[in-house]
GROMACS .gro file of C-alpha atoms in nm:
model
  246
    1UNK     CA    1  -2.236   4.022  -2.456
    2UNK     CA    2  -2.302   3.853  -2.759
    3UNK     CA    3  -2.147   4.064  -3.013
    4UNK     CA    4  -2.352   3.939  -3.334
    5UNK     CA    5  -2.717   4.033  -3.209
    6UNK     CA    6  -2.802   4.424  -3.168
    7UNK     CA    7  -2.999   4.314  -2.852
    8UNK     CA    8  -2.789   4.125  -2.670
    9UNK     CA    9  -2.809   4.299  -2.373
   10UNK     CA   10  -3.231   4.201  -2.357
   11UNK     CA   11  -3.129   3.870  -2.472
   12UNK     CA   12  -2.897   3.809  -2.215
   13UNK     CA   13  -3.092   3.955  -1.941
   14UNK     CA   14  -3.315   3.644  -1.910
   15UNK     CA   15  -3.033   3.449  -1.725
   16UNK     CA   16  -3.001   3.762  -1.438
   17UNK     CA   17  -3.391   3.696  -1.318
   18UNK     CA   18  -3.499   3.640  -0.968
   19UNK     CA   19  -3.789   3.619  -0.828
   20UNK     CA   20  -3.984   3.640  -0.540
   21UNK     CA   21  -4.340   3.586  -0.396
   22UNK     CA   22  -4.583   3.874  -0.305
   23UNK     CA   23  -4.546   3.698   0.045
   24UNK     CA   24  -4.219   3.683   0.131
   25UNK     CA   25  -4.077   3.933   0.394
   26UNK     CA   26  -3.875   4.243   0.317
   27UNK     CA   27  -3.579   4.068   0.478
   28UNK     CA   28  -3.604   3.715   0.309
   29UNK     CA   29  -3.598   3.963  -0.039
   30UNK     CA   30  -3.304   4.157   0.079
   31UNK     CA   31  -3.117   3.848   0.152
   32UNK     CA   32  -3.243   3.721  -0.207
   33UNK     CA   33  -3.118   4.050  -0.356
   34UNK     CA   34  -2.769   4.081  -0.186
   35UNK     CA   35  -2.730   3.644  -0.240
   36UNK     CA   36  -2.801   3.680  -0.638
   37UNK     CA   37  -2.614   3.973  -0.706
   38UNK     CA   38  -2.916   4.158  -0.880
   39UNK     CA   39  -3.048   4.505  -0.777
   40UNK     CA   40  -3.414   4.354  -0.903
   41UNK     CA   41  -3.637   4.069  -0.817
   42UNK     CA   42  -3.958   3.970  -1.020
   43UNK     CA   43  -4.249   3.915  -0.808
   44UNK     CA   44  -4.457   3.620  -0.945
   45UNK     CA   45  -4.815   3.477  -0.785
   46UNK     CA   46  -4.876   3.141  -0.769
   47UNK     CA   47  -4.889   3.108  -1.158
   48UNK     CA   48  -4.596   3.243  -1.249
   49UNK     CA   49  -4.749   3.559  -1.436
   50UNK     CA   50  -4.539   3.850  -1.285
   51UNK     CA   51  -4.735   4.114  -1.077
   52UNK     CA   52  -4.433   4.315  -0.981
   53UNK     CA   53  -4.135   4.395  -0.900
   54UNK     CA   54  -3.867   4.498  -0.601
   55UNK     CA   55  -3.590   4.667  -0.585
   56UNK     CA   56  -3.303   4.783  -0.404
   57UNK     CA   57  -3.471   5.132  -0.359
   58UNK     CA   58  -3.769   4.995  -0.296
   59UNK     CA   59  -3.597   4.845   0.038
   60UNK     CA   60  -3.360   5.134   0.089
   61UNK     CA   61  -3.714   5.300   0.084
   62UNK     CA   62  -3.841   5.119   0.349
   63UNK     CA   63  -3.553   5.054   0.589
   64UNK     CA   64  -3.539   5.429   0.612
   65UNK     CA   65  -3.927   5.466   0.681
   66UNK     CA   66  -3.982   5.222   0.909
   67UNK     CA   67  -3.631   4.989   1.014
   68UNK     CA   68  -3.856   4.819   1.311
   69UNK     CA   69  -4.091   4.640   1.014
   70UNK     CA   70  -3.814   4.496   0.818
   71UNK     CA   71  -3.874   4.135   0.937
   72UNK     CA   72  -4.302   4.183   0.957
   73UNK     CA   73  -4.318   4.414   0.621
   74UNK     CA   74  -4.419   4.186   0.295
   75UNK     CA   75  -4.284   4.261  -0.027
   76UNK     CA   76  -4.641   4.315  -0.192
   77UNK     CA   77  -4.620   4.606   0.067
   78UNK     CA   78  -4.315   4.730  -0.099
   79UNK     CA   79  -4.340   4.668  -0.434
   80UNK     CA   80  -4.401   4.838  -0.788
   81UNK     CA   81  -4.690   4.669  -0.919
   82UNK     CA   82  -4.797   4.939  -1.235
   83UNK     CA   83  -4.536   4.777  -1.440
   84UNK     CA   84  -4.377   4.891  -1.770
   85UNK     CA   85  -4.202   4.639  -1.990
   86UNK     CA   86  -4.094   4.570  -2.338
   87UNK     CA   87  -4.134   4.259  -2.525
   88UNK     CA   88  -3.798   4.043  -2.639
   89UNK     CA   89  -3.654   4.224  -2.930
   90UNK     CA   90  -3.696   4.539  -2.869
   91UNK     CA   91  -3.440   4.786  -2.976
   92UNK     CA   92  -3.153   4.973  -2.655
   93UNK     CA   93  -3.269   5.249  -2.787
   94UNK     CA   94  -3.625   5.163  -2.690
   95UNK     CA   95  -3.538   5.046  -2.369
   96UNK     CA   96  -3.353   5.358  -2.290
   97UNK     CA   97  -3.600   5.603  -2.358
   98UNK     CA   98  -3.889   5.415  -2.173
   99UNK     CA   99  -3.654   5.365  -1.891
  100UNK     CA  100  -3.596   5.778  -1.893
  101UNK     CA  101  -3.989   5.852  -1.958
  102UNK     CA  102  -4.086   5.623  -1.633
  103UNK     CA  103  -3.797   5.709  -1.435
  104UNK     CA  104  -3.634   5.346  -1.356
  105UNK     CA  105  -3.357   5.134  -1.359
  106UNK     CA  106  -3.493   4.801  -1.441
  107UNK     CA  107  -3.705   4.689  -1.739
  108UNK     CA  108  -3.897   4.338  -1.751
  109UNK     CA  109  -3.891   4.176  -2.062
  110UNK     CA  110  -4.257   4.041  -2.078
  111UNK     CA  111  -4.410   3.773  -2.309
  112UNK     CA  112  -4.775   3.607  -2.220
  113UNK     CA  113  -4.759   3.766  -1.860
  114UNK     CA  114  -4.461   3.609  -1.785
  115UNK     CA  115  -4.120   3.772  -1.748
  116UNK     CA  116  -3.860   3.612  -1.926
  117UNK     CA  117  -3.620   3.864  -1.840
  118UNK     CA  118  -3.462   4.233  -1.695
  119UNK     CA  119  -3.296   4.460  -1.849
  120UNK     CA  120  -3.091   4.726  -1.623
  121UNK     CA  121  -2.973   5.055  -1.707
  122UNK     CA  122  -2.612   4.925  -1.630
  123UNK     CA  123  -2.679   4.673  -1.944
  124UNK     CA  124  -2.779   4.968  -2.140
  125UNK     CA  125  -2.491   5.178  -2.049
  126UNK     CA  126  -2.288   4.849  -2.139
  127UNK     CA  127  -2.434   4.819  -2.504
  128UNK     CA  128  -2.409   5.216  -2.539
  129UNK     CA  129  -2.047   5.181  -2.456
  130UNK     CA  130  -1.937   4.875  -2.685
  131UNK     CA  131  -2.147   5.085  -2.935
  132UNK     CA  132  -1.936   5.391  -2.880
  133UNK     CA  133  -1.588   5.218  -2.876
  134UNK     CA  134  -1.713   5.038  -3.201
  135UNK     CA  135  -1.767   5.417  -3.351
  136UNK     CA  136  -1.481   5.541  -3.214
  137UNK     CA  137  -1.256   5.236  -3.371
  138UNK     CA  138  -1.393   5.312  -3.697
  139UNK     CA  139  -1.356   5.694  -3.641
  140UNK     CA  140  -0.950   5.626  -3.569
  141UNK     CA  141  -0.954   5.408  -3.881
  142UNK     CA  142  -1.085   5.675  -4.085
  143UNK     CA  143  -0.849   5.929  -3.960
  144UNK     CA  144  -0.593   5.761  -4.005
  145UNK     CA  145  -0.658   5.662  -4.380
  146UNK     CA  146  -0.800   6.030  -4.404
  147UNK     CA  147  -0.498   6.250  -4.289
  148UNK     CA  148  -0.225   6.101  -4.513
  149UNK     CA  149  -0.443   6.038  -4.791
  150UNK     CA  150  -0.578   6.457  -4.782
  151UNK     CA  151  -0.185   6.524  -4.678
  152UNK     CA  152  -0.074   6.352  -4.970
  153UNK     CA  153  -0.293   6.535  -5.227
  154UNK     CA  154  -0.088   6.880  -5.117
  155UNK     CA  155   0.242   6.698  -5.134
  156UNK     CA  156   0.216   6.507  -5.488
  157UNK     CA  157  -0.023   6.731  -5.633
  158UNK     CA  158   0.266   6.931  -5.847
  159UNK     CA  159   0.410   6.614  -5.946
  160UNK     CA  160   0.100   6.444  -6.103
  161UNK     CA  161   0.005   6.757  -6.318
  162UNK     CA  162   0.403   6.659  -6.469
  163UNK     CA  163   0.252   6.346  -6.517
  164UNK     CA  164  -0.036   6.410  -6.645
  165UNK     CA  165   0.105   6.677  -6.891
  166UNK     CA  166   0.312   6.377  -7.017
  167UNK     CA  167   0.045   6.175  -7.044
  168UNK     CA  168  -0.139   6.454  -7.255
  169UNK     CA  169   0.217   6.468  -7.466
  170UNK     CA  170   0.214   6.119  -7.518
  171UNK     CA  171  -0.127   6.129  -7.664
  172UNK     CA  172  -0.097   6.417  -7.883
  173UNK     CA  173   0.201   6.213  -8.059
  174UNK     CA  174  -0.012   5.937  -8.131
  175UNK     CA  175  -0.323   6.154  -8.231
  176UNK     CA  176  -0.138   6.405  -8.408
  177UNK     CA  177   0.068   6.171  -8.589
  178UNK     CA  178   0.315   6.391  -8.835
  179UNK     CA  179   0.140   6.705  -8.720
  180UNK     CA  180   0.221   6.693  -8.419
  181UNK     CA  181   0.303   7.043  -8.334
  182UNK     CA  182   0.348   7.304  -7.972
  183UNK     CA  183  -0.038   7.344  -8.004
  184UNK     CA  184  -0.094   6.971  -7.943
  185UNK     CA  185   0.112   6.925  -7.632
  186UNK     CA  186   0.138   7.155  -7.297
  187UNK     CA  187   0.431   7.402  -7.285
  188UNK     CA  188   0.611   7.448  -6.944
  189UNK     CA  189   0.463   7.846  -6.913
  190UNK     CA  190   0.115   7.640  -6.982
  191UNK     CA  191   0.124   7.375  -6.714
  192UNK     CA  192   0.305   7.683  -6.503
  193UNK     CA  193  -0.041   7.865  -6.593
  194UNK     CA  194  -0.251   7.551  -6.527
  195UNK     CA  195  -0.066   7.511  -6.177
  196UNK     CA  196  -0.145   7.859  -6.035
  197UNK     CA  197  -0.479   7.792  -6.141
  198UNK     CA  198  -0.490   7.474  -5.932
  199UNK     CA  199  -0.342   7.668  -5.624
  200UNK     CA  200  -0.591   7.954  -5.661
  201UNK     CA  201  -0.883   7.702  -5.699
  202UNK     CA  202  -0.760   7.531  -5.391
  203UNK     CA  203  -0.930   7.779  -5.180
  204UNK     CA  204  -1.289   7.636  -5.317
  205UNK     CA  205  -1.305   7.330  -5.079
  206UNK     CA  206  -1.639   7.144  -5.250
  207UNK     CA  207  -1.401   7.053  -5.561
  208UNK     CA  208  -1.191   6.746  -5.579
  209UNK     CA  209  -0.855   6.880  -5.684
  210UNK     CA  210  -0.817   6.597  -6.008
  211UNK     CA  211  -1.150   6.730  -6.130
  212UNK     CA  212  -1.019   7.098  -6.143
  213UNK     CA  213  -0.711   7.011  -6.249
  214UNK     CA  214  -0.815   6.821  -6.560
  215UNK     CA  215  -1.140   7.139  -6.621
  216UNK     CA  216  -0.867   7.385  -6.590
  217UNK     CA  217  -0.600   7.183  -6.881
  218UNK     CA  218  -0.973   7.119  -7.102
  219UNK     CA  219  -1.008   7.446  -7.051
  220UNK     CA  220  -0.644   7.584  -7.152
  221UNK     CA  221  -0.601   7.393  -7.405
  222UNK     CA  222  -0.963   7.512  -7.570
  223UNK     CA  223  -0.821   7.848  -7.538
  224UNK     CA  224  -0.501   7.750  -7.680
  225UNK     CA  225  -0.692   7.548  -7.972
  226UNK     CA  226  -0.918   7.824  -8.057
  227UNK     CA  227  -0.673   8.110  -8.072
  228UNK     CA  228  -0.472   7.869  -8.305
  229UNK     CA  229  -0.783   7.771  -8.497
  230UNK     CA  230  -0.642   7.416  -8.468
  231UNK     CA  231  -0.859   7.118  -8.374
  232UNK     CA  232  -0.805   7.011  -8.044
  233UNK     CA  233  -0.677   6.652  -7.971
  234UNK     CA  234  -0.882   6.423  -7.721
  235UNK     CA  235  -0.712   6.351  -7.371
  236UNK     CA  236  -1.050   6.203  -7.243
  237UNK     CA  237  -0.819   5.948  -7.121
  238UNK     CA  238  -0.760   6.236  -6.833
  239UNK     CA  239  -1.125   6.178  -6.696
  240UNK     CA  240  -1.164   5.982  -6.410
  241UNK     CA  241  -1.378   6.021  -6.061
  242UNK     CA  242  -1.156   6.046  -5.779
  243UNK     CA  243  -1.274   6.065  -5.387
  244UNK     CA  244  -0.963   6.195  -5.259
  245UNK     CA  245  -1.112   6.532  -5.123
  246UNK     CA  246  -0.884   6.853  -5.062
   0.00000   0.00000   0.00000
């Protein structure tokens, strides 16, 4: 099917029709069905304007009624002629649901009177399933961008707070200039202080683990800072959104 149009299944239905006339025999349609391949022929008049249509059921149907009238037995006799269709365009999800409120397989595709195509249930199970493998592909792609990427945040965490507390350092040199004292940088009992913090607040999953890291060193250092009665250096340089999730 073509892969580009989100009804290609209706599209592509027009090229599956066969008809039949209200007049022909039950056998000449059976022959028509089995020859073509289709489990649905359109029944046209003399205009072309469709007035019903047969299927294999319908046949199966009346075989097993009456096998003797298979050769005398018309196909107007035999046919569904309170029709539902849909016009060209409409949605699989449309189709599916009228198909399950009415009970049948096959769906005309109407326009003017005139069927331009049918739609089966097998093409709808067909789209539903390239749909599906399509969600499922992205699903796999996901996971596997997903598992290392929420693996990795366990595994590197430790080692980017040491990064970031050198970062901090760095920053306190050049802000503190000749100042520069242990109240503008991060001791090692600090970061140890801000890492248990980290671990503990690892339990709250609706945080992203960057975020709390860089609240709980804001909010260490503002301890730090006040008990000092020192002014506190800026490391907005620390802020950033991340998506990695915990």
């Amino acid at each position: 099917m073509n892969e580009s149009h989100p009804d290609a299944a209706i599209v592509e239905a027009a090229a599956n029709i066969v008809a039949v006339s209200a007049e022909a025999s039950v056998l000449e349609a059976a022959a028509r069905l089995h020859g073509n391949h289709v489990g649905c022929l359109v029944v046209n008049d003399d205009s072309g304007r469709i007035i019903g249509i047969l299927t294999e059921r319908d046949v199966v149907r009346h075989l097993a009624a009456d096998p003797d009238d298979v050769r005398a037995g018309k196909v107007r006799d035999i046919m569904t002629a309170e029709l539902a269709s849909c016009p060209p365009g409409t949605s699989i999800e449309a189709v599916r649901e009228t198909m399950a409120h009415h009970g049948i397989r096959h769906l005309p595709v109407v326009v003017d009177d005139v069927a331009v195509g049918v739609i089966s249930i097998r093409d709808v199970m067909g789209r539903q399933l390239e749909l599906d493998r399509a969600m499922r592909s992205v699903a796999e792609q996901v996971a596997m961008l997903g598992i290392p990427l929420i693996y990795a945040s366990s595994i590197v965490l430790k080692p980017i707070i040491w990064v970031i507390a050198w970062i901090a350092r760095i920053a306190n040199w050049i802000v503190g200039g000749k100042r520069r004292t242990s109240l503008n940088m991060l001791s090692r009992e600090e970061l140890k202080h801000v890492i248990e913090e980290q671990e503990e607040d690892r339990a709250t999953p609706d945080r992203d683990p960057f975020n709390r890291l860089v609240s709980n060193i804001f909010t260490l250092r503002k301890k730090v800072a006040r008990e000092a009665m020192t002014p506190l250096p800026s490391i907005r340089m620390l802020r950033w959104d991340s998506k990695v999730s915990d």
